[in-house]
XYZ file of C-alpha atoms in Angstrom:
452
model
C 88.207 195.438 95.214
C 86.473 192.143 96.040
C 83.450 191.406 93.845
C 80.230 191.941 95.765
C 78.735 188.718 94.405
C 81.310 186.796 96.439
C 80.436 188.484 99.747
C 77.559 187.605 102.066
C 76.930 189.433 105.335
C 75.665 186.930 107.897
C 74.292 189.280 110.558
C 72.892 192.797 110.947
C 75.508 194.186 113.334
C 77.347 197.453 112.674
C 81.123 197.777 112.785
C 82.528 197.937 116.312
C 83.821 201.480 116.869
C 86.507 200.444 119.351
C 87.673 197.396 117.402
C 91.435 196.786 117.465
C 91.707 194.817 114.220
C 89.855 193.088 111.404
C 89.966 189.318 111.834
C 90.178 186.913 108.910
C 89.456 183.325 109.891
C 91.197 181.302 107.192
C 90.028 177.722 106.819
C 89.010 176.866 103.244
C 91.458 179.052 101.280
C 94.960 178.316 102.550
C 96.788 180.756 100.302
C 97.880 184.365 100.033
C 97.790 184.709 96.238
C 94.427 185.562 94.657
C 92.479 185.012 97.858
C 89.345 187.219 97.787
C 88.623 186.643 101.490
C 92.097 187.805 102.519
C 91.989 190.846 100.258
C 88.520 191.795 101.497
C 89.789 191.600 105.087
C 92.763 193.860 104.290
C 90.469 196.234 102.389
C 88.109 196.522 105.371
C 91.022 196.984 107.751
C 92.505 199.756 105.602
C 89.155 201.534 105.365
C 88.858 201.449 109.156
C 92.484 202.461 109.721
C 93.154 199.171 111.497
C 95.528 196.233 111.068
C 94.322 192.859 109.789
C 95.156 189.554 111.431
C 94.699 186.038 110.084
C 93.807 183.055 112.238
C 93.727 179.346 111.501
C 92.355 176.772 113.937
C 93.875 173.301 114.086
C 91.498 170.598 115.245
C 92.761 167.204 116.333
C 90.138 165.296 114.404
C 88.283 166.049 111.200
C 85.661 163.484 110.110
C 87.108 160.802 107.819
C 90.405 162.579 107.312
C 93.813 160.913 107.454
C 97.259 162.040 108.608
C 98.371 162.636 105.038
C 95.736 165.331 104.524
C 96.730 166.940 107.811
C 100.359 167.084 106.775
C 99.538 168.460 103.322
C 97.503 171.199 104.989
C 100.325 172.044 107.417
C 102.813 172.370 104.578
C 100.511 174.951 103.037
C 100.085 176.808 106.326
C 103.849 177.170 106.757
C 104.008 179.014 103.430
C 101.032 181.166 104.376
C 102.652 182.221 107.656
C 105.828 183.284 105.851
C 104.048 185.154 103.060
C 101.721 186.977 105.435
C 104.691 188.158 107.488
C 106.182 189.607 104.302
C 102.980 191.664 103.992
C 103.120 192.762 107.659
C 100.114 190.622 108.572
C 100.111 188.630 111.808
C 99.251 184.933 111.533
C 97.855 183.171 114.594
C 97.610 179.407 114.801
C 95.148 178.164 117.421
C 94.976 174.547 118.477
C 91.302 174.715 119.269
C 87.865 174.357 117.715
C 86.957 177.387 115.590
C 83.601 177.625 117.362
C 85.477 178.322 120.604
C 88.511 180.289 119.406
C 87.016 182.656 116.828
C 84.293 184.208 119.048
C 86.962 184.943 121.708
C 89.035 186.945 119.230
C 85.938 188.612 117.806
C 85.476 190.350 121.160
C 88.059 192.932 120.033
C 87.479 192.717 116.284
C 85.949 195.475 114.181
C 84.574 192.716 111.951
C 85.104 189.061 111.040
C 85.677 187.711 107.543
C 85.958 184.051 106.599
C 86.163 182.034 103.406
C 83.179 179.823 102.668
C 83.666 176.121 103.314
C 81.463 173.427 101.845
C 82.067 170.298 103.928
C 79.440 169.501 106.568
C 81.759 170.261 109.495
C 82.832 173.580 107.975
C 79.211 174.628 107.390
C 78.349 173.825 110.986
C 81.319 175.822 112.291
C 80.360 178.824 110.182
C 76.745 178.842 111.382
C 77.737 178.656 115.050
C 80.417 181.346 114.709
C 78.083 183.727 112.874
C 75.633 183.449 115.797
C 78.226 183.810 118.559
C 80.292 186.710 117.256
C 79.171 190.172 118.372
C 80.583 192.019 115.385
C 79.752 192.104 111.657
C 80.428 188.716 110.045
C 81.145 188.367 106.325
C 81.497 185.179 104.312
C 83.473 185.241 101.046
C 83.058 182.635 98.306
C 86.718 182.319 97.357
C 87.198 178.788 95.999
C 85.002 178.832 92.911
C 85.251 180.719 89.639
C 81.618 181.843 89.651
C 79.962 182.299 93.070
C 77.678 179.323 93.580
C 74.468 181.269 94.110
C 75.232 183.515 91.136
C 75.707 180.516 88.862
C 72.402 178.912 89.843
C 69.693 179.197 92.482
C 68.969 175.466 92.678
C 70.507 172.007 92.529
C 71.389 171.232 88.931
C 70.494 167.889 87.385
C 73.567 167.530 85.187
C 76.583 169.249 83.665
C 74.437 170.250 80.695
C 71.953 172.202 82.815
C 74.694 174.097 84.663
C 76.820 174.636 81.553
C 74.272 176.831 79.816
C 74.055 179.025 82.925
C 77.677 179.288 83.979
C 79.636 179.495 80.718
C 78.035 182.784 79.512
C 78.885 184.592 82.770
C 82.275 183.061 83.643
C 84.266 185.862 82.005
C 82.753 188.316 84.504
C 84.534 186.575 87.373
C 87.994 185.550 86.181
C 89.834 188.852 86.554
C 92.867 188.697 88.872
C 92.203 189.345 92.543
C 94.413 192.340 93.216
C 96.427 192.604 96.412
C 95.663 195.268 98.999
C 98.743 196.322 100.933
C 97.987 196.815 104.645
C 98.044 200.418 105.850
C 98.917 199.232 109.369
C 101.144 196.317 110.329
C 99.745 193.776 112.765
C 103.039 191.947 113.373
C 103.654 193.686 116.706
C 100.025 193.752 117.779
C 99.702 192.619 121.392
C 97.277 189.718 121.120
C 97.026 186.833 123.546
C 97.854 183.615 121.724
C 98.802 180.020 122.418
C 102.436 179.093 122.764
C 102.045 176.940 119.701
C 103.906 177.132 116.420
C 103.083 175.685 113.044
C 106.471 173.977 113.241
C 105.367 172.046 116.346
C 102.615 170.277 114.414
C 104.163 167.116 112.987
C 101.628 164.382 112.221
C 102.976 160.846 112.253
C 102.891 159.286 108.789
C 103.414 155.612 109.454
C 102.546 152.876 107.027
C 98.818 152.807 106.441
C 96.928 149.679 105.428
C 100.251 147.901 105.043
C 101.570 150.117 102.236
C 104.356 152.672 102.376
C 103.141 156.237 101.811
C 105.207 158.307 99.382
C 102.710 161.075 98.666
C 104.644 163.654 100.666
C 107.345 163.500 98.010
C 104.997 163.194 95.021
C 102.512 165.832 96.198
C 104.153 168.359 98.552
C 101.697 170.885 99.951
C 101.668 174.659 99.610
C 100.773 177.330 97.078
C 104.309 177.521 95.669
C 104.138 173.841 94.729
C 100.612 174.346 93.398
C 101.738 177.107 91.034
C 104.742 175.042 89.922
C 102.453 172.108 89.194
C 100.139 174.320 87.158
C 103.069 175.654 85.122
C 104.395 172.141 84.533
C 100.955 170.944 83.433
C 100.515 173.788 80.953
C 103.994 173.360 79.537
C 104.167 169.566 79.325
C 100.706 167.978 79.423
C 97.910 170.381 78.526
C 98.327 169.914 74.771
C 97.570 166.182 75.045
C 95.131 166.441 77.956
C 91.932 166.048 75.955
C 93.039 162.902 74.121
C 95.008 161.195 76.897
C 93.612 162.292 80.267
C 91.467 159.164 80.718
C 94.361 156.740 80.193
C 95.400 155.538 83.678
C 98.813 154.390 82.436
C 99.719 157.876 81.203
C 100.337 161.075 83.134
C 98.303 163.772 81.424
C 96.051 164.860 84.271
C 96.810 168.158 85.975
C 97.491 166.821 89.483
C 95.937 169.981 90.928
C 93.018 168.450 92.838
C 94.783 168.248 96.255
C 95.781 171.911 95.992
C 92.274 172.941 94.998
C 90.822 170.877 97.829
C 92.837 172.835 100.431
C 92.417 176.167 98.680
C 96.157 176.370 98.010
C 95.549 177.675 94.498
C 92.803 179.821 93.007
C 90.585 178.153 90.374
C 90.359 181.568 88.695
C 94.130 181.671 88.324
C 94.109 178.168 86.838
C 91.343 179.091 84.395
C 93.144 182.229 83.196
C 96.583 180.643 82.865
C 95.218 177.680 80.921
C 93.002 179.781 78.672
C 95.809 182.241 77.931
C 98.334 179.489 77.155
C 97.438 179.327 73.456
C 97.191 175.531 73.675
C 94.086 173.366 73.105
C 92.260 173.662 76.405
C 88.491 173.295 75.981
C 88.467 169.880 77.645
C 90.293 171.145 80.705
C 88.210 174.331 80.984
C 85.110 172.130 80.961
C 86.495 170.269 83.974
C 87.623 173.281 86.018
C 84.568 175.431 85.292
C 81.570 173.195 84.614
C 82.318 169.836 86.236
C 84.051 171.155 89.334
C 81.482 173.864 89.972
C 78.671 171.368 89.408
C 80.109 169.560 92.446
C 79.953 172.764 94.509
C 76.377 173.283 93.343
C 75.570 169.740 94.515
C 76.891 170.136 98.057
C 75.491 173.667 98.475
C 71.937 172.894 97.448
C 71.648 169.298 98.693
C 70.706 168.543 102.268
C 72.865 165.749 103.740
C 74.954 165.622 100.559
C 77.337 163.147 102.190
C 74.594 160.532 102.591
C 73.082 157.910 100.326
C 69.752 159.746 100.625
C 71.261 162.628 98.597
C 71.157 160.549 95.411
C 68.392 161.376 92.923
C 65.173 159.450 93.537
C 65.429 157.381 90.340
C 68.906 156.137 91.316
C 67.880 155.152 94.842
C 64.749 153.422 93.592
C 66.531 151.372 90.944
C 69.344 150.393 93.334
C 66.869 149.385 96.041
C 65.034 147.197 93.541
C 68.292 145.310 92.971
C 69.372 145.155 96.611
C 68.694 141.424 96.895
C 70.317 140.560 93.542
C 72.949 137.831 93.776
C 76.505 139.131 93.894
C 79.326 136.922 92.663
C 81.786 138.612 95.015
C 81.115 140.281 98.365
C 83.936 141.921 100.327
C 84.359 143.296 103.819
C 85.527 146.871 104.307
C 88.964 145.728 105.473
C 89.426 143.622 102.336
C 88.659 146.604 100.144
C 90.853 148.881 102.224
C 93.814 146.516 101.878
C 93.280 145.933 98.133
C 92.495 142.240 98.567
C 89.932 141.562 95.856
C 89.938 139.240 92.832
C 90.201 142.254 90.470
C 93.810 143.241 89.697
C 92.786 146.563 88.181
C 90.718 147.567 91.190
C 93.490 146.486 93.539
C 95.987 148.601 91.601
C 93.722 151.655 91.856
C 93.274 151.214 95.602
C 97.023 150.768 96.084
C 97.721 153.864 94.013
C 95.490 155.912 96.300
C 96.980 154.503 99.493
C 100.586 154.812 98.337
C 100.440 158.249 96.712
C 97.373 159.997 98.135
C 95.807 160.182 94.667
C 94.029 157.870 92.268
C 93.748 158.351 88.521
C 90.406 159.999 87.755
C 89.124 157.393 85.322
C 90.061 154.562 87.663
C 88.202 156.280 90.489
C 84.982 155.903 88.503
C 85.643 152.193 87.967
C 86.714 151.839 91.605
C 83.444 153.301 92.905
C 81.291 151.219 90.565
C 82.940 148.019 91.766
C 82.408 148.857 95.429
C 78.704 149.082 94.575
C 78.887 145.706 92.818
C 80.764 143.915 95.633
C 78.885 145.177 98.684
C 75.714 143.647 100.127
C 73.612 146.791 99.794
C 73.997 150.119 97.973
C 73.834 152.323 101.074
C 76.764 150.496 102.677
C 78.648 150.667 99.376
C 78.105 154.436 99.207
C 79.293 154.944 102.784
C 82.381 152.772 102.293
C 83.385 154.420 99.018
C 83.124 157.867 100.579
C 85.027 156.798 103.668
C 87.895 155.210 101.722
C 88.175 158.220 99.445
C 88.074 160.753 102.270
C 90.626 158.945 104.425
C 93.215 158.078 101.781
C 92.891 160.650 99.011
C 94.458 164.083 99.414
C 91.440 165.568 97.642
C 88.963 163.816 99.951
C 86.346 165.751 101.943
C 85.956 168.097 98.983
C 82.825 168.865 96.933
C 84.477 167.155 93.966
C 84.950 164.002 96.020
C 81.411 163.958 97.382
C 80.006 164.506 93.887
C 82.449 162.010 92.354
C 81.380 159.204 94.662
C 77.715 160.125 94.178
C 78.234 159.947 90.383
C 79.225 156.286 90.709
C 75.749 155.712 92.156
C 73.826 157.682 89.502
C 74.069 161.336 90.520
C 74.582 163.816 87.641
C 73.961 160.932 85.229
C 70.977 159.487 83.385
C 69.260 156.088 83.613
C 70.805 153.343 81.474
C 69.584 149.907 80.416
C 68.615 147.885 83.490
C 70.880 145.109 84.710
C 71.397 143.073 87.865
C 72.738 144.909 90.956
C 73.064 148.259 89.149
C 69.500 148.602 87.958
C 69.496 151.647 85.656
C 72.749 153.066 87.076
C 75.658 153.137 84.623
C 77.814 149.994 84.639
C 81.575 149.654 84.109
C 83.640 146.487 83.762
C 87.218 145.282 83.349
C 86.733 144.441 79.685
C 85.930 148.075 79.016
C 89.219 149.104 80.609
C 91.141 146.543 78.558
C 89.436 147.654 75.364
C 90.383 151.307 75.869
C 93.733 151.231 77.654
C 96.962 149.297 78.157
C 96.060 148.076 81.632
C 99.260 146.093 82.051
C 101.151 149.376 81.869
C 98.933 150.804 84.595
C 99.579 147.854 86.889
C 103.301 148.096 86.170
C 103.187 151.799 87.054
C 101.561 151.093 90.418
C 103.996 148.259 91.132
C 106.883 150.638 90.507
C 105.351 153.123 92.929
C 105.285 150.403 95.581
C 109.033 149.934 95.202
C 109.874 153.590 95.826
């Protein structure tokens, strides 16, 4: 049974007595394993003696999203279609805006369930659909360990302030999400649908920004690959994660962020598997529970979280004070995009993201700080960093990405000693990288990726 804390009813309508099915609009949780929204839909359908159907809407354009993300998503959807069929659940793919397609199918639905999305576009879709649908509408928080509003009722200042709230209650929410087997099959349900198959959707992945893209091979999409990656991480890298995760030349990060971004794996499943592994894991649990859910807290409770104005007041004030400070280097967007700066470490990080669809986490912090340093004003720097990350990184357009970029500009951080350009915002430089890591090895690693 789906935990009530995850479920929000968005209107006051009663169940439609002559409904033909329960409709689950899947958009943020592209998986069949441990998906509370899916299981709630099947549960409601069973209680009503009806079949459940699942719908996904493909839109041609999603703000600041590249072809690579589209393809990764499609790979996950192909698995979902197959696994739903094995459970006798019909999967419908609509090539249309959700705000147009979902209300049409709600006309015959007993109720509508959808998984909560956090990006601006997803929030807007959900609000419109909840108003237009003439049946009960339920939203399920299925991509966090602790439901956001249960963890906190306000925007948290830092990891420390959320940690003391979320850690004591996390154990209440990590139990496995049990499957509900459908009482009625929907596979043969007569429902008008487009003549469009998931296999017809083939985004073109040409060279982007002059670099060959190999991320499809390095990071194949789908929940099967997500679970394999989790198992590989636990077996081969978790033990050394805490001591080595920040080293960009090594490979001790989990690699799960793209799968989490598209809801292709449950964070609850990750938390349980890691905690039950018997290996040192406190550092990783801090990331998956506290740091990641701090990002969800940020986008949920912050108006216009994707804008420079979302930064804390002290950060904006100190950056504005330094807006006219002399910058030794100033780059255009295209120069940054094509990794044409004077900084070999920054260039390597940008190339890594373009080539593979991912950038090492520690380098992403350095990368964002340098965009601030090399751009004429902080607002432009913020916009460019977010745009580059969202377009080229497979985990772009995710709460973690929005919060990660905002961190580079002072969010979820404290004021530091004032300096030119940065004001009181934390500073990072190349010497710090060289002092901590073997940066030649990192550059060599990226160069090898270019040759593949």
